[in-house]
PDB file of C-alpha atoms in Angstrom:
ATOM      1  CA  UNK N   1     105.756 151.038 121.033  1.00  0.00           C
ATOM      2  CA  UNK N   2     105.292 149.013 124.191  1.00  0.00           C
ATOM      3  CA  UNK N   3     107.869 146.281 124.688  1.00  0.00           C
ATOM      4  CA  UNK N   4     108.174 143.745 127.478  1.00  0.00           C
ATOM      5  CA  UNK N   5     111.189 141.444 127.392  1.00  0.00           C
ATOM      6  CA  UNK N   6     111.532 138.644 129.912  1.00  0.00           C
ATOM      7  CA  UNK N   7     114.802 136.971 130.847  1.00  0.00           C
ATOM      8  CA  UNK N   8     116.272 134.692 133.478  1.00  0.00           C
ATOM      9  CA  UNK N   9     114.664 131.394 132.582  1.00  0.00           C
ATOM     10  CA  UNK N  10     116.514 128.134 132.178  1.00  0.00           C
ATOM     11  CA  UNK N  11     116.920 124.625 133.546  1.00  0.00           C
ATOM     12  CA  UNK N  12     117.014 124.540 137.331  1.00  0.00           C
ATOM     13  CA  UNK N  13     117.155 121.704 139.850  1.00  0.00           C
ATOM     14  CA  UNK N  14     114.254 121.165 142.249  1.00  0.00           C
ATOM     15  CA  UNK N  15     114.654 123.133 145.457  1.00  0.00           C
ATOM     16  CA  UNK N  16     116.855 125.794 143.897  1.00  0.00           C
ATOM     17  CA  UNK N  17     115.998 129.475 143.320  1.00  0.00           C
ATOM     18  CA  UNK N  18     115.682 131.658 140.255  1.00  0.00           C
ATOM     19  CA  UNK N  19     115.011 135.314 139.537  1.00  0.00           C
ATOM     20  CA  UNK N  20     113.118 136.336 136.424  1.00  0.00           C
ATOM     21  CA  UNK N  21     113.306 139.843 135.003  1.00  0.00           C
ATOM     22  CA  UNK N  22     111.105 141.827 132.659  1.00  0.00           C
ATOM     23  CA  UNK N  23     112.484 144.921 130.944  1.00  0.00           C
ATOM     24  CA  UNK N  24     109.781 147.396 129.954  1.00  0.00           C
ATOM     25  CA  UNK N  25     109.888 150.199 127.415  1.00  0.00           C
ATOM     26  CA  UNK N  26     107.578 152.369 125.348  1.00  0.00           C
ATOM     27  CA  UNK N  27     105.304 153.482 128.194  1.00  0.00           C
ATOM     28  CA  UNK N  28     105.476 155.143 131.609  1.00  0.00           C
ATOM     29  CA  UNK N  29     106.331 152.026 133.582  1.00  0.00           C
ATOM     30  CA  UNK N  30     105.855 153.669 136.974  1.00  0.00           C
ATOM     31  CA  UNK N  31     102.174 154.373 136.241  1.00  0.00           C
ATOM     32  CA  UNK N  32     100.918 150.826 135.717  1.00  0.00           C
ATOM     33  CA  UNK N  33     100.319 147.644 137.596  1.00  0.00           C
ATOM     34  CA  UNK N  34     102.317 144.664 136.332  1.00  0.00           C
ATOM     35  CA  UNK N  35     101.694 140.929 136.373  1.00  0.00           C
ATOM     36  CA  UNK N  36     103.370 137.569 136.016  1.00  0.00           C
ATOM     37  CA  UNK N  37     101.385 134.816 134.304  1.00  0.00           C
ATOM     38  CA  UNK N  38     102.649 131.314 133.607  1.00  0.00           C
ATOM     39  CA  UNK N  39     101.717 128.530 131.240  1.00  0.00           C
ATOM     40  CA  UNK N  40     102.830 124.953 131.776  1.00  0.00           C
ATOM     41  CA  UNK N  41     103.595 122.974 128.598  1.00  0.00           C
ATOM     42  CA  UNK N  42     100.350 122.201 126.779  1.00  0.00           C
ATOM     43  CA  UNK N  43      98.262 123.778 129.529  1.00  0.00           C
ATOM     44  CA  UNK N  44      96.265 126.950 130.062  1.00  0.00           C
ATOM     45  CA  UNK N  45      97.159 130.327 131.501  1.00  0.00           C
ATOM     46  CA  UNK N  46      97.690 130.658 135.246  1.00  0.00           C
ATOM     47  CA  UNK N  47      97.933 134.064 136.883  1.00  0.00           C
ATOM     48  CA  UNK N  48     100.880 134.160 139.309  1.00  0.00           C
ATOM     49  CA  UNK N  49     101.187 137.603 140.879  1.00  0.00           C
ATOM     50  CA  UNK N  50     100.435 141.310 140.515  1.00  0.00           C
ATOM     51  CA  UNK N  51     102.173 144.414 141.823  1.00  0.00           C
ATOM     52  CA  UNK N  52     100.684 147.893 141.881  1.00  0.00           C
ATOM     53  CA  UNK N  53     102.310 150.842 140.124  1.00  0.00           C
ATOM     54  CA  UNK N  54     104.334 151.913 143.149  1.00  0.00           C
ATOM     55  CA  UNK N  55     104.986 148.472 144.595  1.00  0.00           C
ATOM     56  CA  UNK N  56     102.841 149.089 147.655  1.00  0.00           C
ATOM     57  CA  UNK N  57     100.366 146.294 146.941  1.00  0.00           C
ATOM     58  CA  UNK N  58     101.142 142.739 145.894  1.00  0.00           C
ATOM     59  CA  UNK N  59      98.874 139.737 145.456  1.00  0.00           C
ATOM     60  CA  UNK N  60      99.754 136.128 144.730  1.00  0.00           C
ATOM     61  CA  UNK N  61      98.074 132.975 143.505  1.00  0.00           C
ATOM     62  CA  UNK N  62      97.596 130.451 146.292  1.00  0.00           C
ATOM     63  CA  UNK N  63      99.820 127.974 144.428  1.00  0.00           C
ATOM     64  CA  UNK N  64     102.881 130.227 144.756  1.00  0.00           C
ATOM     65  CA  UNK N  65     102.248 132.274 147.887  1.00  0.00           C
ATOM     66  CA  UNK N  66     105.179 132.063 150.270  1.00  0.00           C
ATOM     67  CA  UNK N  67     107.636 130.873 147.588  1.00  0.00           C
ATOM     68  CA  UNK N  68     107.379 133.595 144.940  1.00  0.00           C
ATOM     69  CA  UNK N  69     108.058 137.302 145.404  1.00  0.00           C
ATOM     70  CA  UNK N  70     107.114 139.961 142.873  1.00  0.00           C
ATOM     71  CA  UNK N  71     108.970 143.279 142.900  1.00  0.00           C
ATOM     72  CA  UNK N  72     109.719 146.221 140.659  1.00  0.00           C
ATOM     73  CA  UNK N  73     112.326 148.938 140.168  1.00  0.00           C
ATOM     74  CA  UNK N  74     110.655 151.928 138.566  1.00  0.00           C
ATOM     75  CA  UNK N  75     113.970 153.703 138.107  1.00  0.00           C
ATOM     76  CA  UNK N  76     115.130 150.801 135.931  1.00  0.00           C
ATOM     77  CA  UNK N  77     111.751 150.129 134.261  1.00  0.00           C
ATOM     78  CA  UNK N  78     112.001 146.554 135.416  1.00  0.00           C
ATOM     79  CA  UNK N  79     109.770 143.895 136.936  1.00  0.00           C
ATOM     80  CA  UNK N  80     111.063 140.875 138.807  1.00  0.00           C
ATOM     81  CA  UNK N  81     109.891 137.501 140.069  1.00  0.00           C
ATOM     82  CA  UNK N  82     111.953 135.724 142.702  1.00  0.00           C
ATOM     83  CA  UNK N  83     111.152 132.015 142.726  1.00  0.00           C
ATOM     84  CA  UNK N  84     112.341 129.916 145.650  1.00  0.00           C
ATOM     85  CA  UNK N  85     112.137 126.186 146.426  1.00  0.00           C
ATOM     86  CA  UNK N  86     111.400 125.324 142.814  1.00  0.00           C
ATOM     87  CA  UNK N  87     109.129 122.341 142.179  1.00  0.00           C
ATOM     88  CA  UNK N  88     108.493 120.219 139.100  1.00  0.00           C
ATOM     89  CA  UNK N  89     105.072 121.857 138.742  1.00  0.00           C
ATOM     90  CA  UNK N  90     106.706 125.279 138.364  1.00  0.00           C
ATOM     91  CA  UNK N  91     107.915 124.242 134.903  1.00  0.00           C
ATOM     92  CA  UNK N  92     106.271 126.744 132.560  1.00  0.00           C
ATOM     93  CA  UNK N  93     106.674 129.716 130.277  1.00  0.00           C
ATOM     94  CA  UNK N  94     106.528 132.812 132.457  1.00  0.00           C
ATOM     95  CA  UNK N  95     105.033 135.944 130.907  1.00  0.00           C
ATOM     96  CA  UNK N  96     105.109 139.458 132.249  1.00  0.00           C
ATOM     97  CA  UNK N  97     102.104 141.566 131.355  1.00  0.00           C
ATOM     98  CA  UNK N  98     101.154 145.211 131.667  1.00  0.00           C
ATOM     99  CA  UNK N  99      97.899 146.211 133.301  1.00  0.00           C
ATOM    100  CA  UNK N 100      95.590 148.861 131.892  1.00  0.00           C
ATOM    101  CA  UNK N 101      95.395 150.362 135.378  1.00  0.00           C
ATOM    102  CA  UNK N 102      97.730 151.474 138.127  1.00  0.00           C
ATOM    103  CA  UNK N 103      96.431 149.061 140.749  1.00  0.00           C
ATOM    104  CA  UNK N 104      96.476 145.862 138.714  1.00  0.00           C
ATOM    105  CA  UNK N 105      92.975 144.933 139.874  1.00  0.00           C
ATOM    106  CA  UNK N 106      89.879 144.603 137.617  1.00  0.00           C
ATOM    107  CA  UNK N 107      91.204 146.052 134.339  1.00  0.00           C
ATOM    108  CA  UNK N 108      92.765 143.637 131.810  1.00  0.00           C
ATOM    109  CA  UNK N 109      96.334 143.033 130.650  1.00  0.00           C
ATOM    110  CA  UNK N 110      96.881 144.980 127.457  1.00  0.00           C
ATOM    111  CA  UNK N 111     100.462 143.999 126.595  1.00  0.00           C
ATOM    112  CA  UNK N 112     102.391 140.790 127.145  1.00  0.00           C
ATOM    113  CA  UNK N 113     106.008 139.797 126.694  1.00  0.00           C
ATOM    114  CA  UNK N 114     107.036 136.740 124.709  1.00  0.00           C
ATOM    115  CA  UNK N 115     107.821 134.760 127.843  1.00  0.00           C
ATOM    116  CA  UNK N 116     110.798 132.969 129.355  1.00  0.00           C
ATOM    117  CA  UNK N 117     110.847 129.199 129.876  1.00  0.00           C
ATOM    118  CA  UNK N 118     111.634 127.778 133.287  1.00  0.00           C
ATOM    119  CA  UNK N 119     112.288 124.052 133.393  1.00  0.00           C
ATOM    120  CA  UNK N 120     112.636 122.369 136.755  1.00  0.00           C
ATOM    121  CA  UNK N 121     114.545 119.145 136.374  1.00  0.00           C
ATOM    122  CA  UNK N 122     117.215 117.174 138.155  1.00  0.00           C
TER     123      UNK N 122
ATOM    124  CA  UNK K   1      88.048 130.248 145.069  1.00  0.00           C
ATOM    125  CA  UNK K   2      86.229 131.497 141.998  1.00  0.00           C
ATOM    126  CA  UNK K   3      86.099 129.099 139.048  1.00  0.00           C
ATOM    127  CA  UNK K   4      85.596 129.854 135.354  1.00  0.00           C
ATOM    128  CA  UNK K   5      84.462 127.002 133.116  1.00  0.00           C
ATOM    129  CA  UNK K   6      85.030 126.940 129.337  1.00  0.00           C
ATOM    130  CA  UNK K   7      84.344 124.184 126.813  1.00  0.00           C
ATOM    131  CA  UNK K   8      87.644 122.556 125.777  1.00  0.00           C
ATOM    132  CA  UNK K   9      86.903 122.935 122.101  1.00  0.00           C
ATOM    133  CA  UNK K  10      84.621 124.626 119.597  1.00  0.00           C
ATOM    134  CA  UNK K  11      84.557 123.969 115.871  1.00  0.00           C
ATOM    135  CA  UNK K  12      83.110 126.216 113.195  1.00  0.00           C
ATOM    136  CA  UNK K  13      83.126 126.466 109.411  1.00  0.00           C
ATOM    137  CA  UNK K  14      84.670 129.505 107.743  1.00  0.00           C
ATOM    138  CA  UNK K  15      82.232 132.371 107.401  1.00  0.00           C
ATOM    139  CA  UNK K  16      80.017 131.121 110.209  1.00  0.00           C
ATOM    140  CA  UNK K  17      79.661 132.395 113.763  1.00  0.00           C
ATOM    141  CA  UNK K  18      81.584 130.930 116.702  1.00  0.00           C
ATOM    142  CA  UNK K  19      80.386 131.301 120.278  1.00  0.00           C
ATOM    143  CA  UNK K  20      82.682 130.493 123.167  1.00  0.00           C
ATOM    144  CA  UNK K  21      81.153 130.427 126.627  1.00  0.00           C
ATOM    145  CA  UNK K  22      82.645 131.112 130.043  1.00  0.00           C
ATOM    146  CA  UNK K  23      80.646 130.001 133.041  1.00  0.00           C
ATOM    147  CA  UNK K  24      80.972 131.259 136.600  1.00  0.00           C
ATOM    148  CA  UNK K  25      78.818 131.883 139.627  1.00  0.00           C
ATOM    149  CA  UNK K  26      77.017 135.195 139.009  1.00  0.00           C
ATOM    150  CA  UNK K  27      79.657 136.124 136.440  1.00  0.00           C
ATOM    151  CA  UNK K  28      77.282 138.779 135.162  1.00  0.00           C
ATOM    152  CA  UNK K  29      78.259 140.903 138.153  1.00  0.00           C
ATOM    153  CA  UNK K  30      81.926 140.879 137.110  1.00  0.00           C
ATOM    154  CA  UNK K  31      83.857 142.378 134.205  1.00  0.00           C
ATOM    155  CA  UNK K  32      85.025 139.663 131.830  1.00  0.00           C
ATOM    156  CA  UNK K  33      88.050 139.912 129.584  1.00  0.00           C
ATOM    157  CA  UNK K  34      88.960 137.631 126.677  1.00  0.00           C
ATOM    158  CA  UNK K  35      92.355 136.721 125.232  1.00  0.00           C
ATOM    159  CA  UNK K  36      93.363 134.996 122.029  1.00  0.00           C
ATOM    160  CA  UNK K  37      96.527 132.887 121.979  1.00  0.00           C
ATOM    161  CA  UNK K  38      97.974 131.365 118.832  1.00  0.00           C
ATOM    162  CA  UNK K  39     100.573 128.558 119.044  1.00  0.00           C
ATOM    163  CA  UNK K  40     103.966 129.769 120.191  1.00  0.00           C
ATOM    164  CA  UNK K  41     102.738 133.307 120.779  1.00  0.00           C
ATOM    165  CA  UNK K  42     101.795 135.435 123.762  1.00  0.00           C
ATOM    166  CA  UNK K  43      98.118 136.073 124.493  1.00  0.00           C
ATOM    167  CA  UNK K  44      96.397 139.062 122.905  1.00  0.00           C
ATOM    168  CA  UNK K  45      93.483 140.930 124.472  1.00  0.00           C
ATOM    169  CA  UNK K  46      90.486 140.781 122.127  1.00  0.00           C
ATOM    170  CA  UNK K  47      87.556 141.859 124.326  1.00  0.00           C
ATOM    171  CA  UNK K  48      87.533 143.616 127.700  1.00  0.00           C
ATOM    172  CA  UNK K  49      84.897 144.745 130.164  1.00  0.00           C
ATOM    173  CA  UNK K  50      82.465 142.189 128.740  1.00  0.00           C
ATOM    174  CA  UNK K  51      82.037 143.764 125.310  1.00  0.00           C
ATOM    175  CA  UNK K  52      84.633 146.436 124.514  1.00  0.00           C
ATOM    176  CA  UNK K  53      87.286 145.924 121.861  1.00  0.00           C
ATOM    177  CA  UNK K  54      90.870 147.206 122.042  1.00  0.00           C
ATOM    178  CA  UNK K  55      92.011 149.226 119.078  1.00  0.00           C
ATOM    179  CA  UNK K  56      93.050 147.022 116.188  1.00  0.00           C
ATOM    180  CA  UNK K  57      90.695 144.170 117.028  1.00  0.00           C
ATOM    181  CA  UNK K  58      88.159 143.528 114.244  1.00  0.00           C
ATOM    182  CA  UNK K  59      84.478 144.259 114.836  1.00  0.00           C
ATOM    183  CA  UNK K  60      83.875 140.564 114.186  1.00  0.00           C
ATOM    184  CA  UNK K  61      84.866 139.992 117.820  1.00  0.00           C
ATOM    185  CA  UNK K  62      82.175 140.820 120.366  1.00  0.00           C
ATOM    186  CA  UNK K  63      81.201 139.816 123.872  1.00  0.00           C
ATOM    187  CA  UNK K  64      78.278 139.618 126.243  1.00  0.00           C
ATOM    188  CA  UNK K  65      77.819 138.769 129.890  1.00  0.00           C
ATOM    189  CA  UNK K  66      74.724 137.973 131.909  1.00  0.00           C
ATOM    190  CA  UNK K  67      73.710 135.716 134.762  1.00  0.00           C
ATOM    191  CA  UNK K  68      76.149 132.825 135.041  1.00  0.00           C
ATOM    192  CA  UNK K  69      77.543 132.930 131.498  1.00  0.00           C
ATOM    193  CA  UNK K  70      79.769 135.237 129.478  1.00  0.00           C
ATOM    194  CA  UNK K  71      80.114 134.694 125.742  1.00  0.00           C
ATOM    195  CA  UNK K  72      82.737 135.608 123.172  1.00  0.00           C
ATOM    196  CA  UNK K  73      81.225 135.744 119.690  1.00  0.00           C
ATOM    197  CA  UNK K  74      83.328 135.687 116.547  1.00  0.00           C
ATOM    198  CA  UNK K  75      81.353 136.493 113.401  1.00  0.00           C
ATOM    199  CA  UNK K  76      82.360 135.560 109.857  1.00  0.00           C
ATOM    200  CA  UNK K  77      85.084 133.294 111.178  1.00  0.00           C
ATOM    201  CA  UNK K  78      88.347 133.177 109.247  1.00  0.00           C
ATOM    202  CA  UNK K  79      91.116 130.588 109.225  1.00  0.00           C
ATOM    203  CA  UNK K  80      93.325 133.071 111.068  1.00  0.00           C
ATOM    204  CA  UNK K  81      90.952 133.026 114.050  1.00  0.00           C
ATOM    205  CA  UNK K  82      92.021 129.486 114.878  1.00  0.00           C
ATOM    206  CA  UNK K  83      93.541 129.769 118.355  1.00  0.00           C
ATOM    207  CA  UNK K  84      93.014 129.166 122.054  1.00  0.00           C
ATOM    208  CA  UNK K  85      90.702 131.627 123.787  1.00  0.00           C
ATOM    209  CA  UNK K  86      90.710 132.399 127.510  1.00  0.00           C
ATOM    210  CA  UNK K  87      88.245 134.305 129.653  1.00  0.00           C
ATOM    211  CA  UNK K  88      89.413 136.174 132.748  1.00  0.00           C
ATOM    212  CA  UNK K  89      87.961 137.971 135.745  1.00  0.00           C
ATOM    213  CA  UNK K  90      89.191 139.696 138.877  1.00  0.00           C
ATOM    214  CA  UNK K  91      87.821 137.988 141.978  1.00  0.00           C
ATOM    215  CA  UNK K  92      87.635 140.761 144.547  1.00  0.00           C
ATOM    216  CA  UNK K  93      86.691 138.378 147.353  1.00  0.00           C
ATOM    217  CA  UNK K  94      90.090 136.673 147.138  1.00  0.00           C
ATOM    218  CA  UNK K  95      92.145 139.423 145.469  1.00  0.00           C
ATOM    219  CA  UNK K  96      93.008 136.958 142.731  1.00  0.00           C
ATOM    220  CA  UNK K  97      92.898 137.046 138.959  1.00  0.00           C
ATOM    221  CA  UNK K  98      91.225 133.961 137.500  1.00  0.00           C
ATOM    222  CA  UNK K  99      91.517 132.493 134.005  1.00  0.00           C
ATOM    223  CA  UNK K 100      89.181 129.985 132.446  1.00  0.00           C
ATOM    224  CA  UNK K 101      90.701 126.726 131.282  1.00  0.00           C
ATOM    225  CA  UNK K 102      90.731 127.857 127.675  1.00  0.00           C
ATOM    226  CA  UNK K 103      88.845 126.859 124.530  1.00  0.00           C
ATOM    227  CA  UNK K 104      90.517 125.671 121.360  1.00  0.00           C
ATOM    228  CA  UNK K 105      88.735 127.130 118.335  1.00  0.00           C
ATOM    229  CA  UNK K 106      89.077 124.987 115.242  1.00  0.00           C
ATOM    230  CA  UNK K 107      88.113 126.372 111.848  1.00  0.00           C
ATOM    231  CA  UNK K 108      86.946 123.458 109.731  1.00  0.00           C
TER     232      UNK K 108
END
């Protein structure tokens, strides 16, 4: 069965950096686009970034472009999100999600992890 | 950037039909996906490509999309359907995924 397990969250001071990881299993990781989606406390879902199956294409939400970097290691079945210059408004649960397609564009997200909480606080 | 508009809340009695709308400019030309999220849980895909259901999703869940409005319809609503529902599209003009603000479904 498909499993996505996020890790790397925690309490971080503003301006610092953090790297989130998502360990995937139960499917051919290297064949699918992957996403990061976040949800601030009590708020709705916000798409953050997508990476194509081979890592050749990446797209970011305007709110994170230039500070966040999505990457993947297909040999390790892992997805990553590097977050730099953390801000208060980055406080959220961060989910990784699997795309139904290889490109990560147009088809929906069919599996989600349980999320990892990032709290930005001094 | 493309904007999706959902009503903040919808209430329905058990056994009745709930309709949750998602408004967007010419949304009928896009494929709309719907997710259900219960408190403390990750979202679950319930309808994709306007009206298709993933395996395991009850036939009570259906969708439609035309003009400037997409609709998620839940027939014979049960207490277990109480959740937040989000619509989603891919905006090819900006290469961005967009979520609606979400609708809280309350079963009376």
